[in-house]
Structures are given as structure tokens and as C-alpha cells.
Amino acid sequence: MNATDQASSLMSGNSTNRTELASQLAEQQKSFEQQLKDFLGDARYAQYQDYQQTVGQRAQLTQFQQQTAGSDHPLTDQQTEQLLAVMKEAQQNAATATGQAAPGSGQQAANFEAMLSEDKLQAMLDNQATVNQQVYERAKELLSPEQLQCLARFQTNQ
């Protein structure tokens, strides 16, 4: 709750020292992650981290599945899992190419500060456009032409 309050203050512009506040948020997150690791153990914590790194992609896939569910060409479970793997790989490739941290990689302070900078925010948006294009190209191997058209519309709307 404290982190939520601080993040709200950071985003509202009421904070006089955003860099310090972002750093405090990152420290709190680091402490929370260590407590979680101690609780789960190494193996289960690794599973948790993998899941956390794909939360955004999973949310997108759920929305995309819902869009195709009522159509004549719904996604299969296998296609969904394959798309998740493609999305994860594209995100990691983009992060490596740009030198940016991949989601869920412990770079919270930098991510908070990036949201406050118009240039960095634009770079994040450009990065996402690159990821979307890579996913679309790889999806050609996984989806039917009708599903691919739905994916293109979905990505544009996102």
C-alpha cells in the first residue's frame, strides 16, 4: 500500500524529488522480492519470475482470445501458448537490442523515471511497435490468415 501511495504521488507530479521517490520505490520492490524469494524458495521463485515477466503478454493474449472467441476462427490453446512464447522472445530481443531492461527484470526505478520523460516514453512506445512487428511476422507461421488479420487489428488498437 505504501508503494502504491508513493507511485501515485510520483505520477501526480506532487513530489518535489521524483528521482528519490523512484529510488525508494525500487528499494521497496527489491525488499519485497527478497521476502518473496525467501518464502517461495529458489525453484518456485524462478517460476514466479518467469510468470511475472509475461504478465503483460498474458493480458494481451487474454484480450486477443476474447476477440477471436466469438469468431469463426478462435485461437486454440496451443496457438495461445505459441504466441506467448513468441511475444516473450520478441520482448527479450528488443530489450537486448536497445539496451533496455526487459519487463520484470528489477529495473523499476528506471522504468518509473522513463514514464516521466517524454523522450524515454517515446522510446518505450517505439520499442513496443518493434516488438509488435516481430510478433506479427512470427505469427504468420502460427495463425490462419483470418486470425492474422485479427491480430493486426488488435495490435493497431492497442
mmCIF file of C-alpha atoms in Angstrom:
data_model
loop_
_atom_site.group_PDB
_atom_site.id
_atom_site.type_symbol
_atom_site.label_atom_id
_atom_site.label_comp_id
_atom_site.label_asym_id
_atom_site.label_seq_id
_atom_site.Cartn_x
_atom_site.Cartn_y
_atom_site.Cartn_z
ATOM 1 C CA MET A 1 0.000 0.000 0.000
ATOM 2 C CA ASN A 2 2.875 2.328 0.801
ATOM 3 C CA ALA A 3 4.382 1.701 -2.640
ATOM 4 C CA THR A 4 1.009 2.435 -4.251
ATOM 5 C CA ASP A 5 0.764 5.734 -2.378
ATOM 6 C CA GLN A 6 4.286 6.686 -3.397
ATOM 7 C CA ALA A 7 3.685 5.710 -7.023
ATOM 8 C CA SER A 8 0.522 7.824 -7.057
ATOM 9 C CA SER A 9 2.475 10.764 -5.705
ATOM 10 C CA LEU A 10 5.185 10.191 -8.280
ATOM 11 C CA MET A 11 2.726 10.123 -11.175
ATOM 12 C CA SER A 12 0.631 13.055 -9.955
ATOM 13 C CA GLY A 13 3.542 15.462 -10.076
ATOM 14 C CA ASN A 14 3.103 16.393 -6.398
ATOM 15 C CA SER A 15 6.525 15.063 -5.493
ATOM 16 C CA THR A 16 9.408 17.511 -5.409
ATOM 17 C CA ASN A 17 12.064 14.851 -5.794
ATOM 18 C CA ARG A 18 10.889 12.251 -8.277
ATOM 19 C CA THR A 19 14.270 10.580 -8.647
ATOM 20 C CA GLU A 20 14.497 9.953 -4.908
ATOM 21 C CA LEU A 21 10.925 8.699 -4.767
ATOM 22 C CA ALA A 22 11.513 6.370 -7.716
ATOM 23 C CA SER A 23 14.626 5.062 -5.979
ATOM 24 C CA GLN A 24 12.654 4.448 -2.772
ATOM 25 C CA LEU A 25 10.026 2.540 -4.736
ATOM 26 C CA ALA A 26 12.726 0.401 -6.316
ATOM 27 C CA GLU A 27 14.242 -0.355 -2.901
ATOM 28 C CA GLN A 28 10.852 -1.347 -1.523
ATOM 29 C CA GLN A 29 10.313 -3.620 -4.525
ATOM 30 C CA LYS A 30 13.742 -5.176 -4.024
ATOM 31 C CA SER A 31 12.945 -5.873 -0.355
ATOM 32 C CA PHE A 32 9.580 -7.370 -1.296
ATOM 33 C CA GLU A 33 11.220 -9.583 -3.931
ATOM 34 C CA GLN A 34 13.742 -10.879 -1.378
ATOM 35 C CA GLN A 35 10.958 -11.687 1.100
ATOM 36 C CA LEU A 36 9.067 -13.478 -1.646
ATOM 37 C CA LYS A 37 12.165 -15.445 -2.660
ATOM 38 C CA ASP A 38 12.737 -16.481 0.945
ATOM 39 C CA PHE A 39 9.114 -17.608 1.210
ATOM 40 C CA LEU A 40 8.928 -19.491 -2.118
ATOM 41 C CA GLY A 41 12.407 -20.944 -2.333
ATOM 42 C CA ASP A 42 14.684 -20.729 -5.361
ATOM 43 C CA ALA A 43 12.820 -23.054 -7.748
ATOM 44 C CA ARG A 44 9.347 -21.656 -7.155
ATOM 45 C CA TYR A 45 10.706 -18.107 -7.158
ATOM 46 C CA ALA A 46 12.169 -18.748 -10.630
ATOM 47 C CA GLN A 47 8.715 -19.878 -11.791
ATOM 48 C CA TYR A 48 7.211 -16.738 -10.271
ATOM 49 C CA GLN A 49 9.751 -14.539 -12.065
ATOM 50 C CA ASP A 50 9.033 -16.202 -15.389
ATOM 51 C CA TYR A 51 5.330 -15.646 -14.864
ATOM 52 C CA GLN A 52 5.871 -12.008 -13.848
ATOM 53 C CA GLN A 53 7.909 -11.345 -16.988
ATOM 54 C CA THR A 54 4.961 -12.390 -19.131
ATOM 55 C CA VAL A 55 2.081 -10.748 -17.240
ATOM 56 C CA GLY A 56 1.688 -8.042 -19.883
ATOM 57 C CA GLN A 57 1.792 -10.528 -22.722
ATOM 58 C CA ARG A 58 -0.692 -12.811 -20.961
ATOM 59 C CA ALA A 59 -3.092 -9.899 -20.503
ATOM 60 C CA GLN A 60 -2.793 -9.022 -24.190
ATOM 61 C CA LEU A 61 -3.366 -12.630 -25.186
ATOM 62 C CA THR A 62 -6.444 -12.876 -22.992
ATOM 63 C CA GLN A 63 -7.911 -9.821 -24.696
ATOM 64 C CA PHE A 64 -6.997 -11.182 -28.119
ATOM 65 C CA GLN A 65 -8.523 -14.569 -27.266
ATOM 66 C CA GLN A 66 -11.728 -12.864 -26.219
ATOM 67 C CA GLN A 67 -11.874 -11.024 -29.537
ATOM 68 C CA THR A 68 -11.430 -14.183 -31.555
ATOM 69 C CA ALA A 69 -13.614 -16.381 -29.315
ATOM 70 C CA GLY A 70 -16.847 -15.233 -30.932
ATOM 71 C CA SER A 71 -15.478 -15.527 -34.454
ATOM 72 C CA ASP A 72 -15.295 -18.450 -36.833
ATOM 73 C CA HIS A 73 -11.547 -18.679 -36.126
ATOM 74 C CA PRO A 74 -10.897 -18.715 -32.357
ATOM 75 C CA LEU A 75 -7.381 -19.259 -31.046
ATOM 76 C CA THR A 76 -6.561 -22.730 -29.830
ATOM 77 C CA ASP A 77 -4.783 -23.292 -26.531
ATOM 78 C CA GLN A 78 -1.710 -24.406 -28.473
ATOM 79 C CA GLN A 79 -1.722 -21.216 -30.564
ATOM 80 C CA THR A 80 -2.063 -19.142 -27.407
ATOM 81 C CA GLU A 81 0.963 -20.787 -25.792
ATOM 82 C CA GLN A 82 2.977 -20.452 -29.006
ATOM 83 C CA LEU A 83 2.070 -16.769 -29.279
ATOM 84 C CA LEU A 84 3.079 -16.230 -25.662
ATOM 85 C CA ALA A 85 6.494 -17.733 -26.377
ATOM 86 C CA VAL A 86 6.851 -15.545 -29.493
ATOM 87 C CA MET A 87 5.836 -12.424 -27.569
ATOM 88 C CA LYS A 88 8.260 -13.180 -24.758
ATOM 89 C CA GLU A 89 11.117 -13.784 -27.179
ATOM 90 C CA ALA A 90 10.368 -10.606 -29.158
ATOM 91 C CA GLN A 91 10.311 -8.548 -25.944
ATOM 92 C CA GLN A 92 13.633 -10.007 -24.832
ATOM 93 C CA ASN A 93 15.182 -9.426 -28.262
ATOM 94 C CA ALA A 94 14.033 -5.805 -28.277
ATOM 95 C CA ALA A 95 15.357 -5.264 -24.759
ATOM 96 C CA THR A 96 18.725 -6.692 -25.754
ATOM 97 C CA ALA A 97 18.887 -4.648 -28.958
ATOM 98 C CA THR A 98 18.051 -1.363 -27.234
ATOM 99 C CA GLY A 99 19.909 -1.993 -24.001
ATOM 100 C CA GLN A 100 16.666 -1.534 -22.066
ATOM 101 C CA ALA A 101 15.695 -3.820 -19.265
ATOM 102 C CA ALA A 102 13.127 -6.471 -20.035
ATOM 103 C CA PRO A 103 9.868 -6.254 -18.070
ATOM 104 C CA GLY A 104 10.093 -7.821 -14.647
ATOM 105 C CA SER A 105 13.879 -7.597 -14.567
ATOM 106 C CA GLY A 106 14.158 -5.443 -11.463
ATOM 107 C CA GLN A 107 14.601 -2.077 -13.188
ATOM 108 C CA GLN A 108 11.628 -0.395 -11.517
ATOM 109 C CA ALA A 109 13.337 2.939 -10.736
ATOM 110 C CA ALA A 110 14.470 3.345 -14.329
ATOM 111 C CA ASN A 111 11.014 2.389 -15.586
ATOM 112 C CA PHE A 112 9.305 4.924 -13.320
ATOM 113 C CA GLU A 113 11.686 7.650 -14.417
ATOM 114 C CA ALA A 114 11.190 6.702 -18.076
ATOM 115 C CA MET A 115 7.457 7.280 -17.732
ATOM 116 C CA LEU A 116 8.196 10.818 -16.600
ATOM 117 C CA SER A 117 10.385 11.688 -19.569
ATOM 118 C CA GLU A 118 8.722 12.333 -22.911
ATOM 119 C CA ASP A 119 11.795 11.162 -24.849
ATOM 120 C CA LYS A 120 12.103 7.945 -22.867
ATOM 121 C CA LEU A 121 8.387 7.323 -23.063
ATOM 122 C CA GLN A 122 8.538 7.707 -26.846
ATOM 123 C CA ALA A 123 11.456 5.263 -26.946
ATOM 124 C CA MET A 124 9.376 2.765 -24.956
ATOM 125 C CA LEU A 125 6.471 3.192 -27.396
ATOM 126 C CA ASP A 126 8.797 2.764 -30.381
ATOM 127 C CA ASN A 127 10.216 -0.356 -28.758
ATOM 128 C CA GLN A 128 6.707 -1.775 -28.366
ATOM 129 C CA ALA A 129 5.978 -1.093 -32.042
ATOM 130 C CA THR A 130 9.095 -3.083 -32.944
ATOM 131 C CA VAL A 131 8.013 -5.940 -30.685
ATOM 132 C CA ASN A 132 4.536 -5.933 -32.236
ATOM 133 C CA GLN A 133 6.009 -6.141 -35.735
ATOM 134 C CA GLN A 134 8.234 -9.075 -34.759
ATOM 135 C CA VAL A 135 5.284 -10.867 -33.174
ATOM 136 C CA TYR A 136 3.162 -10.274 -36.270
ATOM 137 C CA GLU A 137 5.868 -11.663 -38.575
ATOM 138 C CA ARG A 138 6.339 -14.785 -36.451
ATOM 139 C CA ALA A 139 2.561 -15.214 -36.034
ATOM 140 C CA LYS A 140 2.312 -15.790 -39.792
ATOM 141 C CA GLU A 141 3.658 -19.283 -39.082
ATOM 142 C CA LEU A 142 1.138 -19.959 -36.289
ATOM 143 C CA LEU A 143 -2.169 -18.370 -37.254
ATOM 144 C CA SER A 144 -4.653 -18.704 -40.055
ATOM 145 C CA PRO A 145 -4.962 -15.712 -42.419
ATOM 146 C CA GLU A 146 -8.196 -14.685 -40.673
ATOM 147 C CA GLN A 147 -6.589 -14.885 -37.248
ATOM 148 C CA LEU A 148 -3.594 -12.921 -38.525
ATOM 149 C CA GLN A 149 -5.907 -10.137 -39.719
ATOM 150 C CA CYS A 150 -7.494 -10.073 -36.268
ATOM 151 C CA LEU A 151 -4.036 -9.860 -34.691
ATOM 152 C CA ALA A 152 -3.091 -6.925 -36.914
ATOM 153 C CA ARG A 153 -6.270 -5.057 -35.921
ATOM 154 C CA PHE A 154 -5.712 -5.913 -32.273
ATOM 155 C CA GLN A 155 -2.133 -4.620 -32.319
ATOM 156 C CA THR A 156 -3.220 -1.413 -34.056
ATOM 157 C CA ASN A 157 -5.925 -0.827 -31.461
ATOM 158 C CA GLN A 158 -3.502 -1.451 -28.631
#
